[in-house]
mmCIF file of C-alpha atoms in Angstrom:
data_model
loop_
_atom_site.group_PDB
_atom_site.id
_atom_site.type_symbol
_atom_site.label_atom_id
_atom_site.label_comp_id
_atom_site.label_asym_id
_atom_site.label_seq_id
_atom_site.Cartn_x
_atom_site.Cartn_y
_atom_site.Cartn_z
ATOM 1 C CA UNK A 139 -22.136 -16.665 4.388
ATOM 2 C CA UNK A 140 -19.658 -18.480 6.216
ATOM 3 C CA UNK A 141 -19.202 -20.974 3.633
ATOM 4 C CA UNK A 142 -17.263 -18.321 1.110
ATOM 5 C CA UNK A 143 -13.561 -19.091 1.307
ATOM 6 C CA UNK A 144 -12.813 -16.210 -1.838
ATOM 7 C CA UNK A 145 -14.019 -12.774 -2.939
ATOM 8 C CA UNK A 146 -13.705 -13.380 -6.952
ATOM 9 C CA UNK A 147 -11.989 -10.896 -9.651
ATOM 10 C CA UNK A 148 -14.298 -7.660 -10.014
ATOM 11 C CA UNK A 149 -16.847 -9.567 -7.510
ATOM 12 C CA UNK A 150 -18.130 -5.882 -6.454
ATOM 13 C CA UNK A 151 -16.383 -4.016 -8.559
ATOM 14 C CA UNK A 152 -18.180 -0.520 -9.293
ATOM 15 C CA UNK A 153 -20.949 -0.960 -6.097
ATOM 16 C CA UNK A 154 -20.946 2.756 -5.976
ATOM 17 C CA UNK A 155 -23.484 2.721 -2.903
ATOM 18 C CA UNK A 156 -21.328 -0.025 -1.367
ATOM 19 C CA UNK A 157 -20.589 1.665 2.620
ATOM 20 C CA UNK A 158 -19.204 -1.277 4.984
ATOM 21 C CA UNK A 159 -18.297 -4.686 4.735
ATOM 22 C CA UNK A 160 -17.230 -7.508 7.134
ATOM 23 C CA UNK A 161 -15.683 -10.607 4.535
ATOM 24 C CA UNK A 162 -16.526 -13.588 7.037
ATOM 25 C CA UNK A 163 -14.048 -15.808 8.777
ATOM 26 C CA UNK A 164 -12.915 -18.308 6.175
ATOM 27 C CA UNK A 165 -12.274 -16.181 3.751
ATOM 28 C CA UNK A 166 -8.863 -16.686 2.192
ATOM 29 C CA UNK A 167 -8.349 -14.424 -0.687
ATOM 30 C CA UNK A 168 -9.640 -10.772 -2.205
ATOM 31 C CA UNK A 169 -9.233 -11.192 -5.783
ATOM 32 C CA UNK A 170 -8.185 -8.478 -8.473
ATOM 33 C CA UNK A 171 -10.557 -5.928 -8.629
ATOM 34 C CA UNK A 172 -13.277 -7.728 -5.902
ATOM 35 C CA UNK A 173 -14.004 -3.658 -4.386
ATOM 36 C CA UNK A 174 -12.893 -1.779 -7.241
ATOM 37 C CA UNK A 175 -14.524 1.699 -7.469
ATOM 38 C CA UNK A 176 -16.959 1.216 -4.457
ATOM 39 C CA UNK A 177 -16.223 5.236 -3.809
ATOM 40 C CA UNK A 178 -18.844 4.962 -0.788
ATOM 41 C CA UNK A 179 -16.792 2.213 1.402
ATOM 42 C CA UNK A 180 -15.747 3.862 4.385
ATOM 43 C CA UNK A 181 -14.768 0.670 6.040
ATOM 44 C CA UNK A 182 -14.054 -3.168 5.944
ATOM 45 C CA UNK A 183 -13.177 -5.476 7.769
ATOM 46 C CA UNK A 184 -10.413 -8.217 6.466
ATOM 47 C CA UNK A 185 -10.606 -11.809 8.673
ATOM 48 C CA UNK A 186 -7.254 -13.458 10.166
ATOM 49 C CA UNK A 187 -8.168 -16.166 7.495
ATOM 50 C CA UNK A 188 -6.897 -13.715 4.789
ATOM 51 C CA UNK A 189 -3.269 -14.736 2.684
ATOM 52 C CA UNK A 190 -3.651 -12.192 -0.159
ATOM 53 C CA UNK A 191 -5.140 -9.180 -1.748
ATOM 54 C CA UNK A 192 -5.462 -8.950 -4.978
ATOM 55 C CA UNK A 193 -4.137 -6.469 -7.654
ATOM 56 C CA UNK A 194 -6.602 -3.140 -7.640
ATOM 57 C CA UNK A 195 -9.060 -5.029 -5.058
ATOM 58 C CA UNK A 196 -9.356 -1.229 -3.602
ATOM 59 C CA UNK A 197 -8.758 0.805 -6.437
ATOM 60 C CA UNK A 198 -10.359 4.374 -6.089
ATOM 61 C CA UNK A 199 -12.460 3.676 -3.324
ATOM 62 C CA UNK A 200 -12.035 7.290 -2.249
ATOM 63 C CA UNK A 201 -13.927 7.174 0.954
ATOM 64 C CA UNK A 202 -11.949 4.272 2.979
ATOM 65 C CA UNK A 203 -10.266 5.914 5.233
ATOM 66 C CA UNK A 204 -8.181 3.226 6.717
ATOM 67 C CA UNK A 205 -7.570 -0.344 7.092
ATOM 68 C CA UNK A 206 -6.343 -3.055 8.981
ATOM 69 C CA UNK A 207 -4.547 -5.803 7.261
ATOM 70 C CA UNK A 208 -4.001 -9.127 9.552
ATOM 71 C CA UNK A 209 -0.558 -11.111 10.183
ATOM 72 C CA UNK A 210 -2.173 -13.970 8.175
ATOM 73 C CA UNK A 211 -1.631 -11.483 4.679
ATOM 74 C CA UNK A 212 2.193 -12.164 3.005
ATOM 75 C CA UNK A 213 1.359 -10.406 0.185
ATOM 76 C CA UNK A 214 -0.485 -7.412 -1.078
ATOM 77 C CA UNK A 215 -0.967 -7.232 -5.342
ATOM 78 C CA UNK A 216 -0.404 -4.448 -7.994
ATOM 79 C CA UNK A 217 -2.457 -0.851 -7.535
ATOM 80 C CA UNK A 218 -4.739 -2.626 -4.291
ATOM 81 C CA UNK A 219 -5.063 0.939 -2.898
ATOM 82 C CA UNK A 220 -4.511 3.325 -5.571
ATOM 83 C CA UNK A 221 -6.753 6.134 -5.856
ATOM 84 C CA UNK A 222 -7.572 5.444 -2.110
ATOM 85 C CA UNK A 223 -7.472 9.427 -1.810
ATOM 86 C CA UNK A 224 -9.468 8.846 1.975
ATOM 87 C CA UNK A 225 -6.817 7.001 2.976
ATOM 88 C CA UNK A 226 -5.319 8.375 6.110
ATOM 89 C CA UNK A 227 -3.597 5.173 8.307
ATOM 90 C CA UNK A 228 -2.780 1.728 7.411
ATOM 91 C CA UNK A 229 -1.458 -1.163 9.239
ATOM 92 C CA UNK A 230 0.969 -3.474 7.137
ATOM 93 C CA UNK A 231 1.835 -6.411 9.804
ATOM 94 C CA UNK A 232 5.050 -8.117 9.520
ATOM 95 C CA UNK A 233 4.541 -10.996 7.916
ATOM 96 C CA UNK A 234 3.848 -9.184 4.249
ATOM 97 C CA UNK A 235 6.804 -9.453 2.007
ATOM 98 C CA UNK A 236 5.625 -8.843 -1.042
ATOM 99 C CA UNK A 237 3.666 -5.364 -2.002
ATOM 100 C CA UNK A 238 2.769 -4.617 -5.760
ATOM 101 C CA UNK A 239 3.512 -2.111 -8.278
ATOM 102 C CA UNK A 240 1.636 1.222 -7.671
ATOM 103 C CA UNK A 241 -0.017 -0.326 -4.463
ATOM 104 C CA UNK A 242 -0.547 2.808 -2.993
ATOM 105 C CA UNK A 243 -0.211 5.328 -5.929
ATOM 106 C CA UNK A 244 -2.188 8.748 -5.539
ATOM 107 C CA UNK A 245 -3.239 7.867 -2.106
ATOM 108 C CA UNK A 246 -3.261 11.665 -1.325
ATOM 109 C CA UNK A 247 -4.375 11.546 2.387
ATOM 110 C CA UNK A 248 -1.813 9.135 3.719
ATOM 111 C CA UNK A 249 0.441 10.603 6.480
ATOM 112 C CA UNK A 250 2.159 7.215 7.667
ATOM 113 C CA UNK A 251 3.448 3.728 6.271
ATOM 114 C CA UNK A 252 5.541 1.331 7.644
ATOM 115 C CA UNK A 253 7.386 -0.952 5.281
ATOM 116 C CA UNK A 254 7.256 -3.881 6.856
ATOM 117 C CA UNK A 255 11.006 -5.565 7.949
ATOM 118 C CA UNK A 256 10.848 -8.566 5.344
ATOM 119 C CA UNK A 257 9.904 -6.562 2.215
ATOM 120 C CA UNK A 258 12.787 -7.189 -0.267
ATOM 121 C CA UNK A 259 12.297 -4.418 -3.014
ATOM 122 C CA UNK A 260 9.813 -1.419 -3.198
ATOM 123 C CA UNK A 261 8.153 -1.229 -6.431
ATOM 124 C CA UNK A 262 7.897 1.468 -9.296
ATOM 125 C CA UNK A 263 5.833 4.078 -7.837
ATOM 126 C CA UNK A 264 4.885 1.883 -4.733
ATOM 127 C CA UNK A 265 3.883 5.374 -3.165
ATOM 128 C CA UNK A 266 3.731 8.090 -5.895
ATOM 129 C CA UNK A 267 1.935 11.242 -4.813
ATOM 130 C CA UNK A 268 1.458 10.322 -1.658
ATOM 131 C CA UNK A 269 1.761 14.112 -0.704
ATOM 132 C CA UNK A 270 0.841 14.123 2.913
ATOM 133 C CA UNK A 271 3.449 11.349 3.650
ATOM 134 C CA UNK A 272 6.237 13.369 6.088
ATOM 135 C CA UNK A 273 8.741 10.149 6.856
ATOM 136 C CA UNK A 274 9.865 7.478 5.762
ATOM 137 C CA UNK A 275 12.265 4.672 7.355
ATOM 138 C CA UNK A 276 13.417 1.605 4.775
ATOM 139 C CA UNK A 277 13.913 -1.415 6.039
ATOM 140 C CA UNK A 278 16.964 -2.813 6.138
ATOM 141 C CA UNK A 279 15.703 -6.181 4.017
ATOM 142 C CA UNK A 280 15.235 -4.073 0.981
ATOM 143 C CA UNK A 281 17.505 -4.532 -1.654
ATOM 144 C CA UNK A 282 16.216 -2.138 -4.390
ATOM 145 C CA UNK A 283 13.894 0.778 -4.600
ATOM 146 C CA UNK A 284 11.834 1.175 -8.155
ATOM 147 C CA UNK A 285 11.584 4.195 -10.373
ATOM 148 C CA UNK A 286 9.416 6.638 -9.051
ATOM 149 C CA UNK A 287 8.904 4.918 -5.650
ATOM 150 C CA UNK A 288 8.154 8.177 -4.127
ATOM 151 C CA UNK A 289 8.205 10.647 -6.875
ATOM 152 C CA UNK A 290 6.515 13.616 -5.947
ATOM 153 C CA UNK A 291 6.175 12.834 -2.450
ATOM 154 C CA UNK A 292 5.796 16.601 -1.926
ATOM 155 C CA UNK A 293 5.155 16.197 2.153
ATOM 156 C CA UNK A 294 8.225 13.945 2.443
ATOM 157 C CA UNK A 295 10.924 15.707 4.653
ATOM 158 C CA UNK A 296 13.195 12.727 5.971
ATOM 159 C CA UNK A 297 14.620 9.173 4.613
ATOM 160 C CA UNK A 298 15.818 6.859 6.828
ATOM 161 C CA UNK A 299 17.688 3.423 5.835
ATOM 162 C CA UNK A 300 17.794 0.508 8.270
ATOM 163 C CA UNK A 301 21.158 -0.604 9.636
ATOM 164 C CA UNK A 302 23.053 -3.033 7.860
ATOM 165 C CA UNK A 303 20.954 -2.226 4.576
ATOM 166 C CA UNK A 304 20.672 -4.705 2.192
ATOM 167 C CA UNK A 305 20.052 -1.519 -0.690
ATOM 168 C CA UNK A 306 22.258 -1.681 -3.844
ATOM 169 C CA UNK A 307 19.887 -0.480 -6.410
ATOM 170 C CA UNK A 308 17.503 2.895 -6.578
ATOM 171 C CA UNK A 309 15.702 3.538 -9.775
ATOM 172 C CA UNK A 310 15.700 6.319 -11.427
ATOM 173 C CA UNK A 311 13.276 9.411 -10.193
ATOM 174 C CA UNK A 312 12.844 7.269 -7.144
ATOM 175 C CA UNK A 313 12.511 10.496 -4.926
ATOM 176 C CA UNK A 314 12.251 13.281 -8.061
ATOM 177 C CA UNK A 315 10.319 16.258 -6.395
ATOM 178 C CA UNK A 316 10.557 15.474 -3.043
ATOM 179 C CA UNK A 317 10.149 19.113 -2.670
ATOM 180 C CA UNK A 318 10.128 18.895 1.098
ATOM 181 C CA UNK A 319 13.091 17.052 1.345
ATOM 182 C CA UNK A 320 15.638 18.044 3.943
ATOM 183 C CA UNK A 321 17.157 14.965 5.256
ATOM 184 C CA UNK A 322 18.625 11.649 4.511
ATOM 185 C CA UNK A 323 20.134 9.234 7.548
ATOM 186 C CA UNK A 324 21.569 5.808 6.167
ATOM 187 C CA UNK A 325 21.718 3.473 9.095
ATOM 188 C CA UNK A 326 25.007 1.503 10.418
ATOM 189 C CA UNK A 327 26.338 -0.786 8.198
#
């Protein structure tokens, strides 16, 4: 009903059968774990009214096979998509600056990111075995990349750093087995 204005902790966590949902206008925030584990979401749709996602509020729900975020979103928690091995596209708008630990971890299927310009640092494997991901351009706003950011980003063939980067820390294994790896451009600075 329109009257919800949050999606609680683990509120459908485990709804195996769970296909679509549309979270109504109002809504402000997904909480940890609120879609956990519903394997059989394909898709949802996430209101303008939306601040922040939750930590695991997608976990390994394997058949989503993309999402929209809105501009109202600034920041998206620890592991929200991990597992999400459907996951083919997703939009991250602008105005996000703060994306969790693991927040896309072992999404297998995803070809394309873009790291939105205010993010300051990229977590500890932010996008770990993401092997179908071919690019990917850092912002110049981010000051540090985690350990094992992209670690075994086997699809991964080019890196590119935004002009006048702000980058003066990358953790260790941040791009270990990159086996695809065949170019590096680091913008003006």
């Amino acid at each position: 009903p329109e009257s919800v204005t949050s999606i609680g902790n683990s509120a459908f966590n485990s709804c195996s059968s769970l296909t679509s949902i549309t979270i109504p206008e109002g809504v402000t925030s997904i909480g940890n774990s609120a879609f956990r584990e519903c394997s059989s979401l394909t898709s949802i749709t996430i209101p303008s009214s939306v601040t922040s996602i939750g930590g695991s509020a997608f976990y390994e729900c394997s058949s989503l096979n993309s999402i929209n975020i809105p501009s109202s979103v600034t920041s998206i928690g620890n592991a929200t998509f991990s597992y999400c091995s459907g996951l083919n596209s997703i939009n991250i708008p602008s105005s996000v600056t703060s994306i969790g630990y693991s927040a896309f971890y072992k999404c297998s299927s995803l070809a394309s990111i873009t790291i939105p310009a205010g993010v300051t640092s990229i977590g500890s494997e932010r996008l770990r075995y993401c092997s179908k991901l071919t690019s990917i351009v850092i912002p110049s706003s981010v000051t540090s990349i985690g350990n094992n950011a992209f670690s075994s980003c086997s699809g991964l063939t080019s890196i590119t750093f935004g002009d006048n980067s702000q980058l003066t820390s990358i953790g260790g294994d941040a791009f270990y087995n990159c086996t695809s790896l065949t170019g590096i451009t680091f913008g003006d600075n």
